[in-house]
Tab-separated table of C-alpha atoms and ligand atoms in Angstrom:
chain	number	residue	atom	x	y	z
A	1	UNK	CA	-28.771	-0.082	-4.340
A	2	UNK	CA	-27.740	-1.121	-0.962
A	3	UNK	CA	-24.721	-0.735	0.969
A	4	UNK	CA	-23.524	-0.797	4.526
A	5	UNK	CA	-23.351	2.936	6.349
A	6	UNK	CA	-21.646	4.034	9.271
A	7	UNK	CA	-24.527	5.804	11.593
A	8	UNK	CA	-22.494	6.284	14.763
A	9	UNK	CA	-20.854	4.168	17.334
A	10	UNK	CA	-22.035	1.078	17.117
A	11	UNK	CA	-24.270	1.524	14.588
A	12	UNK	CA	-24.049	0.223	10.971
A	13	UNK	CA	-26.931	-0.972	9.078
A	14	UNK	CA	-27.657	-1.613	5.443
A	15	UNK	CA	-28.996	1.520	3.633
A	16	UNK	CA	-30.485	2.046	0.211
A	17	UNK	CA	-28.140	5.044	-1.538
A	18	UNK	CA	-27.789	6.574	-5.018
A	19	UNK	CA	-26.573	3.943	-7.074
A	20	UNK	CA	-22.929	4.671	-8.669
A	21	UNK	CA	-22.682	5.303	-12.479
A	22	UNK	CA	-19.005	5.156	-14.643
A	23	UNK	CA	-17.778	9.106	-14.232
A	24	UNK	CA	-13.985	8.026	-15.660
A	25	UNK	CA	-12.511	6.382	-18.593
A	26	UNK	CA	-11.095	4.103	-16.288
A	27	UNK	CA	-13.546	2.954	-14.103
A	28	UNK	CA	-15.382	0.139	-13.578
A	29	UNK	CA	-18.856	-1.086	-11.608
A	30	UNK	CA	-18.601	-3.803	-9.587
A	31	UNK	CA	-21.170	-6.550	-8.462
A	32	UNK	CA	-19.983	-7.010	-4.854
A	33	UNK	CA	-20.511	-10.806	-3.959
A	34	UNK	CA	-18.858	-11.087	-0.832
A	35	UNK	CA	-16.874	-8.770	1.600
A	36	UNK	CA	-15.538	-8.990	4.599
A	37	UNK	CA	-15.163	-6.959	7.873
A	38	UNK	CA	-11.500	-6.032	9.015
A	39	UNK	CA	-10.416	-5.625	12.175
A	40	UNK	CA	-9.461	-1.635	11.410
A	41	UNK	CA	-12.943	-1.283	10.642
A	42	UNK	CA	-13.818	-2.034	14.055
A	43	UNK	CA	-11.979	1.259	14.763
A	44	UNK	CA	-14.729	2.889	12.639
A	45	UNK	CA	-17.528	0.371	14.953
A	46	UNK	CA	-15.852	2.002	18.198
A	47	UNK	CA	-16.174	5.630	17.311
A	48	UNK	CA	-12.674	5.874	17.326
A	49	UNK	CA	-11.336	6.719	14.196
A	50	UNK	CA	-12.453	10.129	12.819
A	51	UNK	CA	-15.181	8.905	10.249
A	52	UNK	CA	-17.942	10.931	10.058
A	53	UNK	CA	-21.652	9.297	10.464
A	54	UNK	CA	-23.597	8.784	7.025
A	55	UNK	CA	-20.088	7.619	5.827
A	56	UNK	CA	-20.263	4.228	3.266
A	57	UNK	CA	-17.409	1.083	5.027
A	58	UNK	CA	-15.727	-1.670	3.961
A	59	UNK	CA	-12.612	-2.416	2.096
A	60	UNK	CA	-12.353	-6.189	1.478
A	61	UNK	CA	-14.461	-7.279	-1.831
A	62	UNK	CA	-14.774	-9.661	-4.870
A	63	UNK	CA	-17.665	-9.667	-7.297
A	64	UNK	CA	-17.889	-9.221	-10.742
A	65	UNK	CA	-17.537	-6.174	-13.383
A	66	UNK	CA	-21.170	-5.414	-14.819
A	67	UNK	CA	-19.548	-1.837	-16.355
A	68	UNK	CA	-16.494	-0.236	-17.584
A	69	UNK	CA	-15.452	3.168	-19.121
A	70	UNK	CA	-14.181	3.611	-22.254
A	71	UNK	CA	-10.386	3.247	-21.627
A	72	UNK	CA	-10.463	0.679	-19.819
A	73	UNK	CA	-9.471	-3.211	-21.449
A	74	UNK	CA	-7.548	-5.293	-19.009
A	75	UNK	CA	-11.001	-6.126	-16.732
A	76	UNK	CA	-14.022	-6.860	-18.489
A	77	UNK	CA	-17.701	-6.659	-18.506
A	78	UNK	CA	-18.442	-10.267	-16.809
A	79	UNK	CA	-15.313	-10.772	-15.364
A	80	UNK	CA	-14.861	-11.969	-11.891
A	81	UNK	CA	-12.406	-9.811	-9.582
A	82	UNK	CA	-10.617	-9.089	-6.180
A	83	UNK	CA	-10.365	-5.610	-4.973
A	84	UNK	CA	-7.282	-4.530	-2.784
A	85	UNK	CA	-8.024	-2.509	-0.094
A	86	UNK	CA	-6.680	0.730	-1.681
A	87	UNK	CA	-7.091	1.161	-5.440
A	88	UNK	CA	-4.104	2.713	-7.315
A	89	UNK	CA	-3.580	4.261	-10.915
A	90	UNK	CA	-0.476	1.578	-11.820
A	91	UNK	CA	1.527	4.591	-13.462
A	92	UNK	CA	2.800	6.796	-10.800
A	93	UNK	CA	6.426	6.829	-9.759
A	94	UNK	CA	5.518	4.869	-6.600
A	95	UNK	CA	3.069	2.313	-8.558
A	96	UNK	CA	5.913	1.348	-11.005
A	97	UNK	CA	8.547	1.118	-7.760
A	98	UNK	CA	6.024	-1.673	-6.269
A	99	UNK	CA	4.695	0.551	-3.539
A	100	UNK	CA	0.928	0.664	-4.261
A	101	UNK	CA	-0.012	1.920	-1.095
A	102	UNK	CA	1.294	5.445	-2.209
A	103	UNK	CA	0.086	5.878	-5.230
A	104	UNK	CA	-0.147	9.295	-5.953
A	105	UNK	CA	-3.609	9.061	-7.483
A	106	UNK	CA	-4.928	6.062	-5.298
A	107	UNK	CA	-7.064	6.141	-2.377
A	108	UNK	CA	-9.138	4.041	0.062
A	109	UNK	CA	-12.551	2.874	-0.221
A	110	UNK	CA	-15.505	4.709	0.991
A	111	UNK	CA	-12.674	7.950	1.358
A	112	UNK	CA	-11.593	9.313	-1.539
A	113	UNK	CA	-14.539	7.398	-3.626
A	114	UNK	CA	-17.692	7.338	-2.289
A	115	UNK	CA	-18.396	3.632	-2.403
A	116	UNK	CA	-16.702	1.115	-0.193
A	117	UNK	CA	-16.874	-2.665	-0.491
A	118	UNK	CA	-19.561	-3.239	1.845
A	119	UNK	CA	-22.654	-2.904	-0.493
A	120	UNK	CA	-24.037	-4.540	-3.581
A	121	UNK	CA	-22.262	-2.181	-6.293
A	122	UNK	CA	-18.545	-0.361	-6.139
A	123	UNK	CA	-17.415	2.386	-8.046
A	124	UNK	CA	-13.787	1.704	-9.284
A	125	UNK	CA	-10.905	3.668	-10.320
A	126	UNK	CA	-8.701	2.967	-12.494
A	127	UNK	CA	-9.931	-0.704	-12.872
A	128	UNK	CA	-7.637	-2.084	-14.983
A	129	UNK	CA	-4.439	-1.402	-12.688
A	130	UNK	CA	-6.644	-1.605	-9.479
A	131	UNK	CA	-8.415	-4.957	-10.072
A	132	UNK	CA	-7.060	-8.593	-9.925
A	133	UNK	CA	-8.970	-10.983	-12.355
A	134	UNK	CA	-9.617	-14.266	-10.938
A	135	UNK	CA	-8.207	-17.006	-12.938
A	136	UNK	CA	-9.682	-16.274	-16.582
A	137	UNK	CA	-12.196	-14.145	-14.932
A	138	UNK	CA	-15.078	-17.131	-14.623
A	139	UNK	CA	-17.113	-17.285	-11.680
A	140	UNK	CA	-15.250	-19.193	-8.893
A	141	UNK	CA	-16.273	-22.001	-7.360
A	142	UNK	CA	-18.517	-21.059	-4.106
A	143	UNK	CA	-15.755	-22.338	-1.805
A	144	UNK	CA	-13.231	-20.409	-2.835
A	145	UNK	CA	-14.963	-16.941	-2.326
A	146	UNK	CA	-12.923	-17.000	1.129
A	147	UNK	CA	-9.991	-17.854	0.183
A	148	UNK	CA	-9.981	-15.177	-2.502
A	149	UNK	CA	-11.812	-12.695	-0.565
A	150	UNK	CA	-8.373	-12.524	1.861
A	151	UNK	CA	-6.383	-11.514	-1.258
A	152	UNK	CA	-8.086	-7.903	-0.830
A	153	UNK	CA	-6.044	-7.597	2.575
A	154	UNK	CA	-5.011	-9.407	5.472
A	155	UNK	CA	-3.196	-12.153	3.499
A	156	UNK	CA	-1.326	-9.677	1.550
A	157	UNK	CA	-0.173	-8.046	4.722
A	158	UNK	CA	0.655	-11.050	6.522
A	159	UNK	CA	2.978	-11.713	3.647
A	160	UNK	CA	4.176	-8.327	3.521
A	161	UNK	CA	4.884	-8.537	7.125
A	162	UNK	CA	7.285	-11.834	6.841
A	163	UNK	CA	8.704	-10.475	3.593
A	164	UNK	CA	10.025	-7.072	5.286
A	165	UNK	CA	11.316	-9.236	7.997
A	166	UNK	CA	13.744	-10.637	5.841
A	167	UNK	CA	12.212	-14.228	7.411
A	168	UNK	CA	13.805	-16.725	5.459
A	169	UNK	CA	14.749	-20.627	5.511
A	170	UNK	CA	15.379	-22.006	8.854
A	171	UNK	CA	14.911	-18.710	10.863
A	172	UNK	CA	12.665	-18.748	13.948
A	173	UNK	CA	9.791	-15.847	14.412
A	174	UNK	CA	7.958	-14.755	16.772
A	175	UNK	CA	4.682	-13.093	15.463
A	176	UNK	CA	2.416	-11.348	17.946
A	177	UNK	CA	-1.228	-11.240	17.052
A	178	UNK	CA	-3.658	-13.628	16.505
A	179	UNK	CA	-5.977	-11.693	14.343
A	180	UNK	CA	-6.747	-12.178	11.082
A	181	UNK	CA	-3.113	-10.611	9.915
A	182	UNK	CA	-1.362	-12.389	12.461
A	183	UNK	CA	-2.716	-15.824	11.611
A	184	UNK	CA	-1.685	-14.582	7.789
A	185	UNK	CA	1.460	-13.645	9.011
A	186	UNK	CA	1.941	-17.459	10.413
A	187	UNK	CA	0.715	-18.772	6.996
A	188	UNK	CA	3.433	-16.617	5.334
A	189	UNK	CA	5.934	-17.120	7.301
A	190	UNK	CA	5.975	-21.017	6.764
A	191	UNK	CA	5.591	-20.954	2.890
A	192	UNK	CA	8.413	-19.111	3.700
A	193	UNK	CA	9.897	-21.894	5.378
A	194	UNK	CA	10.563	-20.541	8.750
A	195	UNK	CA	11.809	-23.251	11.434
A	196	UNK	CA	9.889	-22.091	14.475
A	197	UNK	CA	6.798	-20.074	14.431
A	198	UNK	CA	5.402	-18.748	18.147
A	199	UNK	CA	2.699	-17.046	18.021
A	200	UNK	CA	1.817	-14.451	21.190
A	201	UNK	CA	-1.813	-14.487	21.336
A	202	UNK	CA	-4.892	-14.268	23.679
A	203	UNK	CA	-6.194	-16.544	25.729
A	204	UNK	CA	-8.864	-17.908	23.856
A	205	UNK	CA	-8.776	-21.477	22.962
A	206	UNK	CA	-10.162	-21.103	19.552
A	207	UNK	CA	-7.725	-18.657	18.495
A	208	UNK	CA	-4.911	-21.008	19.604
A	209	UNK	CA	-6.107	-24.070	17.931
A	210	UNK	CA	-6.666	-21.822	14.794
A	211	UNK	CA	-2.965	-20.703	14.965
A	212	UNK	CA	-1.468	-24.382	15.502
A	213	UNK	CA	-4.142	-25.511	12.876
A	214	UNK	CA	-2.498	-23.169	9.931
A	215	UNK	CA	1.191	-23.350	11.049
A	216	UNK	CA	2.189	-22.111	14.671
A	217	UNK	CA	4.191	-24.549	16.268
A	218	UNK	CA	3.667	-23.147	19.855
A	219	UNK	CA	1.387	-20.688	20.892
A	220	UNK	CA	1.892	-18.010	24.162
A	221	UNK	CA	-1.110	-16.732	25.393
A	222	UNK	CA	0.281	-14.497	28.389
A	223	UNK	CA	1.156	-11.011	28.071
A	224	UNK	CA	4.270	-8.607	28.545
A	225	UNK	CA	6.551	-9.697	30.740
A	226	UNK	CA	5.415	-13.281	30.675
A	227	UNK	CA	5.183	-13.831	27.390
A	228	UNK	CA	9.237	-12.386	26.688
A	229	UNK	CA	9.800	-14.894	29.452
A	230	UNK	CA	8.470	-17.541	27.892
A	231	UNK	CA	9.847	-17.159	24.653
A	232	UNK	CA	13.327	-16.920	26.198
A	233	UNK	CA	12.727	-20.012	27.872
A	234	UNK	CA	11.774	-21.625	24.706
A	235	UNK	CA	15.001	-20.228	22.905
A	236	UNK	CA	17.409	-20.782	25.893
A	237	UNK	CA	17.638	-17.251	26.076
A	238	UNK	CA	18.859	-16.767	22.637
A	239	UNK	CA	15.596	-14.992	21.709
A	240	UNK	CA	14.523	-14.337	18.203
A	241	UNK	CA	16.079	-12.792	14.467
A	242	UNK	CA	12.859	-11.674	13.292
A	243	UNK	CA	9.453	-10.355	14.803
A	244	UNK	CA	6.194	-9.902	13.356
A	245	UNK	CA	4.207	-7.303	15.173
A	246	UNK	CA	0.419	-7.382	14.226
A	247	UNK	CA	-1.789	-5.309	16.584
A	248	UNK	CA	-0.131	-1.847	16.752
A	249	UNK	CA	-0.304	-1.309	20.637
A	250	UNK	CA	2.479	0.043	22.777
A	251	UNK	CA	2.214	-3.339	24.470
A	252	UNK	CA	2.614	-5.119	21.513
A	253	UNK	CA	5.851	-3.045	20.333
A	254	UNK	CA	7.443	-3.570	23.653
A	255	UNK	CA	6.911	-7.165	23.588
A	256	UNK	CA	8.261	-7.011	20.223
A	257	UNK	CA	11.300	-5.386	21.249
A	258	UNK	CA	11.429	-7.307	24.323
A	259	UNK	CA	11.954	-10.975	22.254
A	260	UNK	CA	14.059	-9.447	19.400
A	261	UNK	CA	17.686	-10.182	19.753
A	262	UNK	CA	20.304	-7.775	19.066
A	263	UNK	CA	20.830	-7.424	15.362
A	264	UNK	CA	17.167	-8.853	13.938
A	265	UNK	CA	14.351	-7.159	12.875
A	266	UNK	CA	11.027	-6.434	14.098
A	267	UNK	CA	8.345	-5.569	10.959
A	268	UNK	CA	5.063	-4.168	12.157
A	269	UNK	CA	1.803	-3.966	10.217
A	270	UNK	CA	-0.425	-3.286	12.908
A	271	UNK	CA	-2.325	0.004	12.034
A	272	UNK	CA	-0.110	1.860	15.259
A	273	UNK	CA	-2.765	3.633	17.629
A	274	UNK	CA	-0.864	6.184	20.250
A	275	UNK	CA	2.504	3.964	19.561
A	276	UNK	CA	6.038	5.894	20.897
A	277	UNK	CA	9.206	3.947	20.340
A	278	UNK	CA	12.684	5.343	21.333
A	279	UNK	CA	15.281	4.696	18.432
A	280	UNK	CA	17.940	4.248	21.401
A	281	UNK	CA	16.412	1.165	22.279
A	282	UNK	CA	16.918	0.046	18.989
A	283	UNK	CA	20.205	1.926	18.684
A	284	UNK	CA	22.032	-0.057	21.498
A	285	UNK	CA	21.074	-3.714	19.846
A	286	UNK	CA	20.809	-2.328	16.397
A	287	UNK	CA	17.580	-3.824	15.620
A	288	UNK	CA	15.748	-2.849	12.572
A	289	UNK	CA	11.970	-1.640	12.613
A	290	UNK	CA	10.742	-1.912	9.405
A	291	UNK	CA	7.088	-2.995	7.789
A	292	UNK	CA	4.241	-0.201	7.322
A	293	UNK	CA	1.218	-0.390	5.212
A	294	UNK	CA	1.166	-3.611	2.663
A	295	UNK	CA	1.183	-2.068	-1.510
A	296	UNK	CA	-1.679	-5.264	-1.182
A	297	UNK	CA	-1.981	-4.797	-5.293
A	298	UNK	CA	1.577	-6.048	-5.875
A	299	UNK	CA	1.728	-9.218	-4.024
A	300	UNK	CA	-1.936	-10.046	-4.990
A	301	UNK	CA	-0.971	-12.166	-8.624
A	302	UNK	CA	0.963	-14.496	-6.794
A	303	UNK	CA	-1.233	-15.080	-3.753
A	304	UNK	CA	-4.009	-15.161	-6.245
A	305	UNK	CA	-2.070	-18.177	-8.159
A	306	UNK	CA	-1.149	-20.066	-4.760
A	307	UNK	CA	-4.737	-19.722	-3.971
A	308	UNK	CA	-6.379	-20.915	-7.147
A	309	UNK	CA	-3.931	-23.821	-7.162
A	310	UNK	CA	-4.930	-25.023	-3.280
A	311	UNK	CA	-1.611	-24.731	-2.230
A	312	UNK	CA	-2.916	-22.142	0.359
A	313	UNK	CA	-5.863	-21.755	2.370
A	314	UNK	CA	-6.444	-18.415	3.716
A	315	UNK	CA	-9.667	-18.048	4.171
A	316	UNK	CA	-9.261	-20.245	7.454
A	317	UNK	CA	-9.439	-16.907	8.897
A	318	UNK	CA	-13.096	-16.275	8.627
A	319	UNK	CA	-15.005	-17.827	11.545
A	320	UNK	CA	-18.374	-16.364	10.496
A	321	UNK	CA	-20.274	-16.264	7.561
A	322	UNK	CA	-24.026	-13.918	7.142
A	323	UNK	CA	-25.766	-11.757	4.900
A	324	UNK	CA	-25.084	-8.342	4.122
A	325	UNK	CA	-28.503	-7.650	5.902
A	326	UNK	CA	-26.702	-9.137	8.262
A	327	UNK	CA	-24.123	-6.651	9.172
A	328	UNK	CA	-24.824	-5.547	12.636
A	329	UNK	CA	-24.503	-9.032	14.053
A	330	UNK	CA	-20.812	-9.176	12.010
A	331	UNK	CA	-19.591	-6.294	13.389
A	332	UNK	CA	-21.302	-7.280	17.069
A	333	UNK	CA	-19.317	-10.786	16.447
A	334	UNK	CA	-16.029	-9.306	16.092
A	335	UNK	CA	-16.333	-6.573	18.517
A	336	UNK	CA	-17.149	-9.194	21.261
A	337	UNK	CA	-13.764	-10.995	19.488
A	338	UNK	CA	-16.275	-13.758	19.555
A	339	UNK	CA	-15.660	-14.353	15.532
A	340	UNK	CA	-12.034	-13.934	14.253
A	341	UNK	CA	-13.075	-12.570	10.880
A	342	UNK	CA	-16.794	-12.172	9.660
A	343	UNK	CA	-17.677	-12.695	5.464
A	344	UNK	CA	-20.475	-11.144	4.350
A	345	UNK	CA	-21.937	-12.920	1.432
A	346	UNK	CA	-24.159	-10.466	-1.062
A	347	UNK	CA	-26.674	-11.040	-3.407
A	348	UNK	CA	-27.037	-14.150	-5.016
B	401	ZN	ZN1	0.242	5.144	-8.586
């Protein structure tokens, strides 16, 4: 089979590798049908995470279940499905308190199992506590695949974000990022029913018509300084309850400190990269920091059921569409931050 493999910086490119086989009770093969590219993989692109070349990427993926083991009856043979980026055994004393993400016996894609979701066949564990079915499991309709293809991550974690933030009715946020999570995030945080959205972006125009298209109402595309200016400004110097930090830069935690008044909360799911934070900043205006990495398999059911009923659309997010073959020119899209979010469509 084929899959997408890590070769160095800069360098990934479809490679044919030992096709995976059911080693578990509990596992299942999945038919990848589309998958996406996230912006952490891009760490991977950069050579600046610590993945090895020859390694397998990819953690975003829907297809549908060709095998099973023996134990496992909840997914089917046939069935169509939405990974989360991190699969999990559902059992554990973390699984059962809701927090997927540290599931004893989970692990991430193309780490701890070989396969990851960029390729034409997964490896799953523990499938049935791992795997969302899609509606009754029938093939979706080609225009959803995007939509549903966001459940595996960034919409998840957008929602975690606003959910840790305590963001409720009639509260204003400020969410910084205009990635893929942070454009979640905005999504979230109106179903939500915020009262003011502002998202702290970049200064490209697409990006900011994309935010104001799924829910921003204004949209700062200066940095630092600036951009705490701005929103005080905005808020007659009243600043905001609750901040939604997704990049995970210094810059983008002192922002987020910066237009957080005293007494609200800043959540942060931004993967942090060389991040240091003094707790007596927070300490003198006893503002909460709270957020971290999104359990993705708990909220999924309920995004799933907002998504199959069109009450959301998600999958906004992608900008770019190609072939698995295709993958070079994804990751090249991204890098350049000329795409948003790249899908990469396989077989069929
Ligand atoms: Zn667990």
């Amino acid at each position: 089979m084929h899959a997408v493999v890590f070769n160095g910086p800069h360098d990934v490119a479809v490679r044919e590798v030992a096709e995976p086989r059911i080693t578990d009770p509990m596992d299942a093969l999945v038919a990848v049908r589309a998958a996406a590219v996230c912006g952490s993989d891009l760490w991977t692109y950069r050579g600046m995470a610590s993945v090895a070349p020859g390694a397998r990427i990819g953690h975003e993926f829907l297809g549908q279940v060709v095998d099973t083991g023996s134990l496992t009856d909840q997914v089917r043979v046939g069935d169509w499905v939405v990974a989360p980026f991190r699969y999990s055994d559902g059992q554990c004393e973390y699984c059962r308190a809701g927090l997927t993400s540290s599931c004893t016996h989970g692990g991430f894609w193309g780490r701890e199992v070989l396969d990851a979701g960029q390729g034409e066949l997964v490896r799953v564990p523990f499938a049935d506590s791992t795997l969302v079915r899609i509606g009754d499991g029938d093939e979706p309709d080609e225009s959803m695949l995007a939509d549903l293809l966001t459940l595996s991550d960034v919409y998840p974690t957008g929602t975690h974000a606003v959910v840790k933030a305590g963001l409720d009715a009639y509260s204003s946020v400020v969410v910084i990022g205009d990635g893929a999570v942070g454009l979640s995030a905005v999504m979230a945080a109106r179903r939500a029913g915020a009262d003011e959205v502002i998202v702290l972006g970049s200064a490209h125009p697409d990006r900011r018509q994309l935010a104001l298209t799924v829910g921003a109402d204004r949209f700062i595309s200066v940095r630092g300084a600036d951009a705490v200016q701005q929103v005080a400004d905005i808020t007659h110097g009243a600043m905001v309850s609750h901040v939604v930090e997704c990049v995970g830069t210094q810059g983008s935690f002192d922002t987020a400190f910066g237009v957080v008044r005293d007494g609200g909360t800043v959540s942060y799911v931004g993967l942090p990269h060389q991040v240091s934070i003094d707790p007596a900043r927070l300490f003198m205006h006893n503002i909460t920091l709270t957020g971290g990495m999104c359990p993705a398999r708990v909220y999924m059911p309920l995004l799933m059921d907002e998504v199959l009923a069109g009450r959301s659309h998600p999958g906004r997010v992608f900008t770019a569409t190609l072939p698995l073959d295709r993958v070079g020119r994804a990751y090249e899209l991204m890098d350049r931050r000329e795409s948003i979010k790249c899908l990469l469509t396989v077989g069929a």
